[in-house]
Coordinates of C-alpha atoms and ligand atoms in Angstrom, one line a residue:
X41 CA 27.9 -0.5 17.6
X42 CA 24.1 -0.8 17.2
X43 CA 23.0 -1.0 13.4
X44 CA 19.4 0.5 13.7
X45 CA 16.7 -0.1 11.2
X46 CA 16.3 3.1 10.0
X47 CA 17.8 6.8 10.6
X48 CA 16.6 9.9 10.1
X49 CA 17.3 11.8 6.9
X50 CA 19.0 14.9 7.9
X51 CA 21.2 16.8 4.8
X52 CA 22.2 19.8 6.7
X53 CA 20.2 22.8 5.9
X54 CA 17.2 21.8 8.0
X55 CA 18.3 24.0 11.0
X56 CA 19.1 27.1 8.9
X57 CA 15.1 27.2 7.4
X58 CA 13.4 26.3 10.6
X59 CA 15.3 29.4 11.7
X60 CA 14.1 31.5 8.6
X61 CA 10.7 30.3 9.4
X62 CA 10.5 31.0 13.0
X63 CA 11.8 34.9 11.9
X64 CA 8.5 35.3 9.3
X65 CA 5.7 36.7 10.5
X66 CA 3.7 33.4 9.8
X67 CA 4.2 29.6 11.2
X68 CA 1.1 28.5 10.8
X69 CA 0.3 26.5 7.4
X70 CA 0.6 27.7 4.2
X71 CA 3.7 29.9 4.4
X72 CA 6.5 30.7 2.1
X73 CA 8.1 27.1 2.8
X74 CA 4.9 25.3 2.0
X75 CA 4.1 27.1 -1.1
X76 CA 7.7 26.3 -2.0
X77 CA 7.3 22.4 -1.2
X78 CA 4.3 22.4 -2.9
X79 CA 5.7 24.3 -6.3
X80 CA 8.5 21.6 -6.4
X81 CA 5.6 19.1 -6.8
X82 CA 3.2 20.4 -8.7
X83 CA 6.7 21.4 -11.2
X84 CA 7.6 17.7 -10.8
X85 CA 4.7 15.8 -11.4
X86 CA 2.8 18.1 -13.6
X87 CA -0.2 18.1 -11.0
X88 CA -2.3 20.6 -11.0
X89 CA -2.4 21.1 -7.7
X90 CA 0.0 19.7 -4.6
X91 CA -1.6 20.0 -1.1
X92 CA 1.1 19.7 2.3
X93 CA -0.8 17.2 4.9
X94 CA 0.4 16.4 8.4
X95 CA 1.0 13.0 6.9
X96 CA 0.3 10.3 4.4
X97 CA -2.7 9.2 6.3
X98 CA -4.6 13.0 6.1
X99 CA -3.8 12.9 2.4
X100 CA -5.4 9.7 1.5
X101 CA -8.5 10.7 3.9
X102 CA -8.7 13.8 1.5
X103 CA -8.3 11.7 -1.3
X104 CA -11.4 9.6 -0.2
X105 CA -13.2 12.6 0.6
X106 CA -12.7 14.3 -2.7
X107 CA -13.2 10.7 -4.7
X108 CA -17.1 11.0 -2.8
X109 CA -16.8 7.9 -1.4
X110 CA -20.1 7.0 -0.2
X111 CA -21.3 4.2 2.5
X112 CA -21.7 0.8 1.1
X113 CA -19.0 2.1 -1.8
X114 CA -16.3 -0.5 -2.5
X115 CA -12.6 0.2 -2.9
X116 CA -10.2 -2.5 -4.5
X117 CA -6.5 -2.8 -3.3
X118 CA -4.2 -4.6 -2.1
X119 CA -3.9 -6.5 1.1
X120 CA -0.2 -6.2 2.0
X121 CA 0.1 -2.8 2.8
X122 CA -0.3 0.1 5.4
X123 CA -3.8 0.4 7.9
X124 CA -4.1 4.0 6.2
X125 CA -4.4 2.4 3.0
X126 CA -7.8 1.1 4.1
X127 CA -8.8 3.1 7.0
X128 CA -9.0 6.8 4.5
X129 CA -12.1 4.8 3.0
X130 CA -13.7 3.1 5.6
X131 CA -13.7 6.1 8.0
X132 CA -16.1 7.2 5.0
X133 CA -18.2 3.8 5.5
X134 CA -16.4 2.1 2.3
X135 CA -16.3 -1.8 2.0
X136 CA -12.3 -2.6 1.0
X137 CA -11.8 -5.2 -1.5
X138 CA -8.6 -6.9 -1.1
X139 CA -7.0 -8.5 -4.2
X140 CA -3.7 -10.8 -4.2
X141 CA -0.4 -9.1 -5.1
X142 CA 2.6 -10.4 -7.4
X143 CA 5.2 -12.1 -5.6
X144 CA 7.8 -9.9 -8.1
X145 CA 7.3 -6.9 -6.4
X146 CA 4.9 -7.3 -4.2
X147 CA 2.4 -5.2 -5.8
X148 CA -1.2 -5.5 -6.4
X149 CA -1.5 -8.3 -9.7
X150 CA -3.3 -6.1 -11.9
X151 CA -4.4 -9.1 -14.0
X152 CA -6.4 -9.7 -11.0
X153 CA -8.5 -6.6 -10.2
X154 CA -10.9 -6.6 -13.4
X155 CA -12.7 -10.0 -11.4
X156 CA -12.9 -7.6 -8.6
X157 CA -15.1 -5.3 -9.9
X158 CA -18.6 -4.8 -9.1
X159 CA -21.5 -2.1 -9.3
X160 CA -20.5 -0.5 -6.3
X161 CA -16.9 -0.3 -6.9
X162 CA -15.4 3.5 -7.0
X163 CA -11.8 3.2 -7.0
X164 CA -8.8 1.5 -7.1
X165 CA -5.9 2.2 -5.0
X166 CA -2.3 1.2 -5.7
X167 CA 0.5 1.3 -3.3
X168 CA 3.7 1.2 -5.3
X169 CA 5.6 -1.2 -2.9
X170 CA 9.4 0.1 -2.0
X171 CA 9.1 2.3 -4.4
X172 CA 8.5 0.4 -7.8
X173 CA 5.8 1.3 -9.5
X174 CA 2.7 -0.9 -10.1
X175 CA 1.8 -1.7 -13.8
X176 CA 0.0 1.7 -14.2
X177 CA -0.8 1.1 -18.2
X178 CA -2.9 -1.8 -17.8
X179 CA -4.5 -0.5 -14.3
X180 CA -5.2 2.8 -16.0
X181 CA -7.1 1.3 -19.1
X182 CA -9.1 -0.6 -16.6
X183 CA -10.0 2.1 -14.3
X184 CA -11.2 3.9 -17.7
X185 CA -13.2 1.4 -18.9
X186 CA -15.2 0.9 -15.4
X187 CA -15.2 5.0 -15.0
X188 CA -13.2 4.1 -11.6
X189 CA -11.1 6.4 -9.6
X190 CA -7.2 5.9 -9.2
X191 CA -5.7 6.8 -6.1
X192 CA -2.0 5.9 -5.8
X193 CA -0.2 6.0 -2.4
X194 CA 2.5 6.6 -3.4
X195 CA 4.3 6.8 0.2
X196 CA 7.3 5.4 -0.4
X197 CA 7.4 6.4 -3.7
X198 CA 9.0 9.9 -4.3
X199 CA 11.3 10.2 -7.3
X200 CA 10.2 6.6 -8.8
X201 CA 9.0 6.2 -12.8
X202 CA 7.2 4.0 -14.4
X203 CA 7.7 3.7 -18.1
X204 CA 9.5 7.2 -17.0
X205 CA 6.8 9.3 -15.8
X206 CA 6.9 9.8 -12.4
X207 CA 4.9 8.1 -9.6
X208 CA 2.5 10.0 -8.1
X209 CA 1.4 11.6 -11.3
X210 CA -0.7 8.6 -12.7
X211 CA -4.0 8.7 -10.8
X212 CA -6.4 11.7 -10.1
X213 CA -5.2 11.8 -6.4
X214 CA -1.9 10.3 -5.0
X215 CA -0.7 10.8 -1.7
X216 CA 3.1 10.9 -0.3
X217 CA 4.8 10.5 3.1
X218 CA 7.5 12.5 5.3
X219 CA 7.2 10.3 7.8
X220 CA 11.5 10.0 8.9
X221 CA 10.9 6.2 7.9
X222 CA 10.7 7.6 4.4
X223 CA 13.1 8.8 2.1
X224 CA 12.6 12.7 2.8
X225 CA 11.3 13.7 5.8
X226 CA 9.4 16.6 7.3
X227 CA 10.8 16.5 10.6
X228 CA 9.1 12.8 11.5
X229 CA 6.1 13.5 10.5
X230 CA 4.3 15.0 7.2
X231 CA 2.3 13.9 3.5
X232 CA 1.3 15.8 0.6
X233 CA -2.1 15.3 -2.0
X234 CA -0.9 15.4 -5.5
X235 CA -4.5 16.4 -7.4
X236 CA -3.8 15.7 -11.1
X237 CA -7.4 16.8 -12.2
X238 CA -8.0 20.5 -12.3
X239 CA -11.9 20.1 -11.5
X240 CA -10.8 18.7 -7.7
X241 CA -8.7 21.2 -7.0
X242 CA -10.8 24.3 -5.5
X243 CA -12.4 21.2 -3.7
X244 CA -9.2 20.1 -2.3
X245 CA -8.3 23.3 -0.7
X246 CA -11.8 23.7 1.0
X247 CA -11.3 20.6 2.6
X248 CA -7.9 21.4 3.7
X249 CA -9.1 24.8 5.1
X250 CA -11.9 23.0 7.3
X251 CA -14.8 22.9 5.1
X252 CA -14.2 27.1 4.3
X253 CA -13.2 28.7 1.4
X254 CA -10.3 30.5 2.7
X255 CA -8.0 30.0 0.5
X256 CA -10.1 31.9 -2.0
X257 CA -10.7 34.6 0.2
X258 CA -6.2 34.8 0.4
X259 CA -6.6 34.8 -3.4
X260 CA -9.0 37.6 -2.9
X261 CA -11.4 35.8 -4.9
X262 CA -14.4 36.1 -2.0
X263 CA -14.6 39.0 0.2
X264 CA -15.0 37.1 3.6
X265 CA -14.4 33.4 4.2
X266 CA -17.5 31.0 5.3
X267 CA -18.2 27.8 5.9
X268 CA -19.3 25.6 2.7
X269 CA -18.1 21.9 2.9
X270 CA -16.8 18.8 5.3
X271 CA -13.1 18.9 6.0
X272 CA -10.9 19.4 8.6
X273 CA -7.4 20.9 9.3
X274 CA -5.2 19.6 7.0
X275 CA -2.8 21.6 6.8
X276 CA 1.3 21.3 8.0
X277 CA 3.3 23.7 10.5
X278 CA 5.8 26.1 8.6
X279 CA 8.4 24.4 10.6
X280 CA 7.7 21.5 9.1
X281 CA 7.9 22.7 5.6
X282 CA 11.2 24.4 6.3
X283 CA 12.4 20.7 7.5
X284 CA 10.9 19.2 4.5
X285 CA 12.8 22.3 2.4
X286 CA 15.9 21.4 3.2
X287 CA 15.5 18.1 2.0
X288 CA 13.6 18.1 -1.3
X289 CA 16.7 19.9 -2.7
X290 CA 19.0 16.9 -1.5
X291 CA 15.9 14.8 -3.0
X292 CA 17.9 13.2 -6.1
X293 CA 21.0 13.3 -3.4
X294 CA 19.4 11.2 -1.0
X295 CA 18.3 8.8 -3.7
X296 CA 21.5 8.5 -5.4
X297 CA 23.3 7.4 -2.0
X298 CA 20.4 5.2 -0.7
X299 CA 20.3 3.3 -4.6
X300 CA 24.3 3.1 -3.9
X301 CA 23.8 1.1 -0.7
X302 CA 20.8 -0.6 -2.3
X303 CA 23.3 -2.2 -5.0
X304 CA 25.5 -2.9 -3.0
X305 CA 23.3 -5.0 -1.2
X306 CA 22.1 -6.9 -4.1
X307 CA 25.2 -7.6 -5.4
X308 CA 26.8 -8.8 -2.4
X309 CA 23.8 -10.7 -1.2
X310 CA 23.0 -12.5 -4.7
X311 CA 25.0 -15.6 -4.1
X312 CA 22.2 -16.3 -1.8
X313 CA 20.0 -17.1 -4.9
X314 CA 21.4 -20.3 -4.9
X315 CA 20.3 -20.8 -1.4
X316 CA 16.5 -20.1 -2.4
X317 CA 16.7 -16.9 -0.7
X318 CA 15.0 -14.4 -2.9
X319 CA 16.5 -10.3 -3.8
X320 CA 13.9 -8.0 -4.8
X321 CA 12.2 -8.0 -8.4
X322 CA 12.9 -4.5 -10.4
X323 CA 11.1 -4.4 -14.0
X324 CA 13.1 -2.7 -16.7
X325 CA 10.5 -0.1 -17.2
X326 CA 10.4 1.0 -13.5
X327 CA 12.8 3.3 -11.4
X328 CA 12.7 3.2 -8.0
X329 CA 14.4 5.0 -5.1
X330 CA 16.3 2.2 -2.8
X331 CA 12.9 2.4 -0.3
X332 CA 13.5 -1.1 1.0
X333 CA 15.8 -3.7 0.9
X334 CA 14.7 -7.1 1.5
X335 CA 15.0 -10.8 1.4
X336 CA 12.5 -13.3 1.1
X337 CA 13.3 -16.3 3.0
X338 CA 12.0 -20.1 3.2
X339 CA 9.3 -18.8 5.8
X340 CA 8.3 -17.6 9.1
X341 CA 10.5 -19.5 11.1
X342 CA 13.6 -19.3 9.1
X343 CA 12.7 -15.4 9.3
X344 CA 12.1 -15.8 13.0
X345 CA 16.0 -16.9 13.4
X346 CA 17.2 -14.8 10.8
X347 CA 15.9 -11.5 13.5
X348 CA 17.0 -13.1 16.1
X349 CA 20.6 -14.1 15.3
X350 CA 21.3 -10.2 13.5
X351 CA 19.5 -8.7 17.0
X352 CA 22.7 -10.8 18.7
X353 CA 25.1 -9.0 16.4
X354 CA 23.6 -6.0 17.4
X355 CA 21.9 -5.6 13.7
X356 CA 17.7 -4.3 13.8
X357 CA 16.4 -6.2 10.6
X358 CA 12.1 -5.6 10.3
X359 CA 9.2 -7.7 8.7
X360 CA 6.8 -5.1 7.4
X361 CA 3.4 -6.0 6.9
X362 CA 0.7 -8.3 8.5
X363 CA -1.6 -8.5 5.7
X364 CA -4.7 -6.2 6.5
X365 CA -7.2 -8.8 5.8
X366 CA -6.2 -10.8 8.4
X367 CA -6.4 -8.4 11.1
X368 CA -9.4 -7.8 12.9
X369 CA -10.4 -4.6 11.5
X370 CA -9.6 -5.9 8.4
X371 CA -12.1 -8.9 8.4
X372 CA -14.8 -6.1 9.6
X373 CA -14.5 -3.7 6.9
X374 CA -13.4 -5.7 3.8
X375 CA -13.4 -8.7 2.0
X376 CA -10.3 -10.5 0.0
X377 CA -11.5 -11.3 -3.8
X378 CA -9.9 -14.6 -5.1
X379 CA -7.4 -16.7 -4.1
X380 CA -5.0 -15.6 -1.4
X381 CA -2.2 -17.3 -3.3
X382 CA 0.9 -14.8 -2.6
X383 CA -0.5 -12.0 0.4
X384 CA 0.3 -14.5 3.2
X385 CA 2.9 -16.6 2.5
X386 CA 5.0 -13.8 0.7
X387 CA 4.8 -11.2 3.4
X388 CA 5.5 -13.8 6.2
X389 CA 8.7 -14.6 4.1
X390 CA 9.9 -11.0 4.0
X391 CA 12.3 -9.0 6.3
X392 CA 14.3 -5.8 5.6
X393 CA 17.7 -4.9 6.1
X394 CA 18.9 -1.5 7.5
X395 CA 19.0 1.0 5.3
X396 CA 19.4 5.4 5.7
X397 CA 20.8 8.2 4.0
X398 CA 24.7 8.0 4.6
X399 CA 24.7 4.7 5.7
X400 CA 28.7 3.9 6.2
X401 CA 30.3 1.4 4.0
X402 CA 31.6 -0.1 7.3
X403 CA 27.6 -0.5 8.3
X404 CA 26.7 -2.1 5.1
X405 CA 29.8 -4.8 5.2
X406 CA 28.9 -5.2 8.9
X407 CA 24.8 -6.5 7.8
X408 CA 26.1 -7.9 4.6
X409 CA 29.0 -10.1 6.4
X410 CA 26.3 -11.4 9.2
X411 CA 23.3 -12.0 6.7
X412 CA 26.3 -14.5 5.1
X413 CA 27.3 -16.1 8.2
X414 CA 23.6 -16.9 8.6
X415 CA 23.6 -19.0 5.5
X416 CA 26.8 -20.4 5.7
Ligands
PLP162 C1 4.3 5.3 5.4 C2 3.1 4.8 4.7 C3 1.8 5.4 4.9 C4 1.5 6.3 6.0 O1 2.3 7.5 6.0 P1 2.1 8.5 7.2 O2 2.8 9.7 6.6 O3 2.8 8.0 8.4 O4 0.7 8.7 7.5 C5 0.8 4.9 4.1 N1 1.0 4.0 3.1 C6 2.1 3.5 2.9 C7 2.3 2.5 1.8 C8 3.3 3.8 3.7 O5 4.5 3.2 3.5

């Protein structure tokens, strides 16, 4: 039996709300299941406003719309992470400053992004890697001191703290995922804005609502709805809400199981310390949500084998990210600040291990008892 990568989260009441929704007299965005979704959020992190995208990617464009990123603007991050990441800001003719990460946790060193700071630097975005969190205190004093924007994308990062406030509720904008690699899905595809600073928020639903101020005029605030900003269509099918429903109530559910498999892992597979092979890093003050599993290995090639010989056992293990800087896009649109010390060599050193909501013991034992054999 074929251990895939990743499966679907599906927790049973999915069917029953797409149902409900496709029996209201609306589908379209903004419905009864997205002002639900969005109430858990605002509830949960204390925003001020929570904003449904068709996906991660739409949420961080918002964000860089609403931070006024301007061309010739520059935006610090870090280099090991998604193309949407970057792209949200250089779609609005931003310059991307790459800094080097920790080898810990794979997060941006925040030590490292003071250096990285120039006149035309507007914000800094953090990507809380796997789901633990970046060292918001000291990245939050600096981003005060500069008068610099925080984005976090916090993708992978639903139901993680940090010093036990929740990510996604740190910076003025943070962006989530519902993409079915993630932790809660909205039916393969979906995001959500968290706005945590009450003067974006009228903003935020104009852009949302294509540049109009419809959502007022729902309110009843206007008396007919007109054209007054940029934006787009930003906003999520009902059906997808419904999905995404079903599954915030299973969110601490889905959590519990995946950290259950998660330890599992890490206690099975940390005799491989001695071996050099490295478990992930989780500081005390951080909770995260059993994103990823990985191992860092000697290097590529080792990592090369390793893929190969758990594809012959019929095991999918993943690298995840070519550094952006490297990449051709990358090398048009941004720079990398520093020292390259950790980006490279780290990510080429990672690889994941399968790991879904309900995952069977058998599964785990099946990955656990080849990932042995290949050390052996
Ligand atoms: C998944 C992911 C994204 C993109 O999410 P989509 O919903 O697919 O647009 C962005 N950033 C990070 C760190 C991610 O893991």
């Amino acid at each position: 039996m074929f251990i895939p990568f990743n499966k679907p989260p599906v927790t049973g009441n999915e069917l029953l709300f797409i149902n409900e929704a496709i029996q209201s007299p609306q589908l379209s965005g903004n419905g009864p299941f997205s002002k639900k979704c969005e109430a858990w959020f605002e509830n949960h992190l204390k925003s001020e406003r929570a904003l449904l995208t068709p996906s991660c990617t739409h949420s961080l464009e918002m964000a860089a719309i609403l931070a006024d990123i301007q061309p010739g603007d520059e935006v610090i991050m870090p280099s090991y992470t998604f193309v949407s990441t970057a792209n949200a800001f250089v779609l609005r003719g931003a310059t991307i400053v790459f800094v080097d990460i920790r080898p810990d946790t794979m997060n941006i060193d925040e030590t490292l992004i003071e250096d990285a700071i120039t006149p035309k630097t507007k914000a800094i975005v953090v990507v809380h890697y796997g789901g633990v969190g970046c060292e918001m205190d000291s990245i939050m004093s600096i981003a005060q001191k500069h008068n610099l924007f925080v984005i976090e994308d916090a993708a992978q990062a639903l139901g993680c703290t940090y010093n036990g406030k929740l990510l996604g509720s740190f910076g003025t904008f943070s962006a989530y995922s519902f993409h079915e690699t993630k932790n809660c899905s909205s039916g393969g595809e979906g995001g959500l804005l968290a706005v945590n600073d009450k003067r974006f928020v009228e903003r935020a639903d104009i852009i949302r609502e294509k540049g109009t101020n419809r959502a007022n005029f729902f309110k009843g605030l206007v008396d007919k709805y007109t054209w007054v900003d940029i934006g787009s269509s930003y906003l999520p099918s009902e059906l997808q809400s419904a999905y995404l429903w079903a599954q915030l109530q299973m969110e601490e559910s889905i959590r519990n199981k995946r950290l259950e498999t998660w330890n599992v892992y890490y206690n099975s597979l940390s005799v491989l310390k001695e071996k050099g092979v490295q478990l992930p890093e989780i500081p005390n003050h951080t909770r995260h949500n059993a994103h990823i599993f990985y191992l860092k290995l000697k290097n590529i090639e080792e990592r090369t084998r390793f893929i190969q010989f758990l594809a012959k056992k019929d095991i999918m293990a993943v690298f995840h990210y070519v550094p952006l800087h490297s990449s051709p896009a990358g090398k048009l649109h941004g720079r990398f600040h520093g020292n390259d010390q950790w980006t490279t060599v780290e990510s080429e050193r990672l690889v994941r291990l399968p790991l879904y909501y309900n995952m069977e013991n058998t599964e785990t034992e099946r990955v656990i008892d080849a990932v042995l054999e290949f050390f052996a």
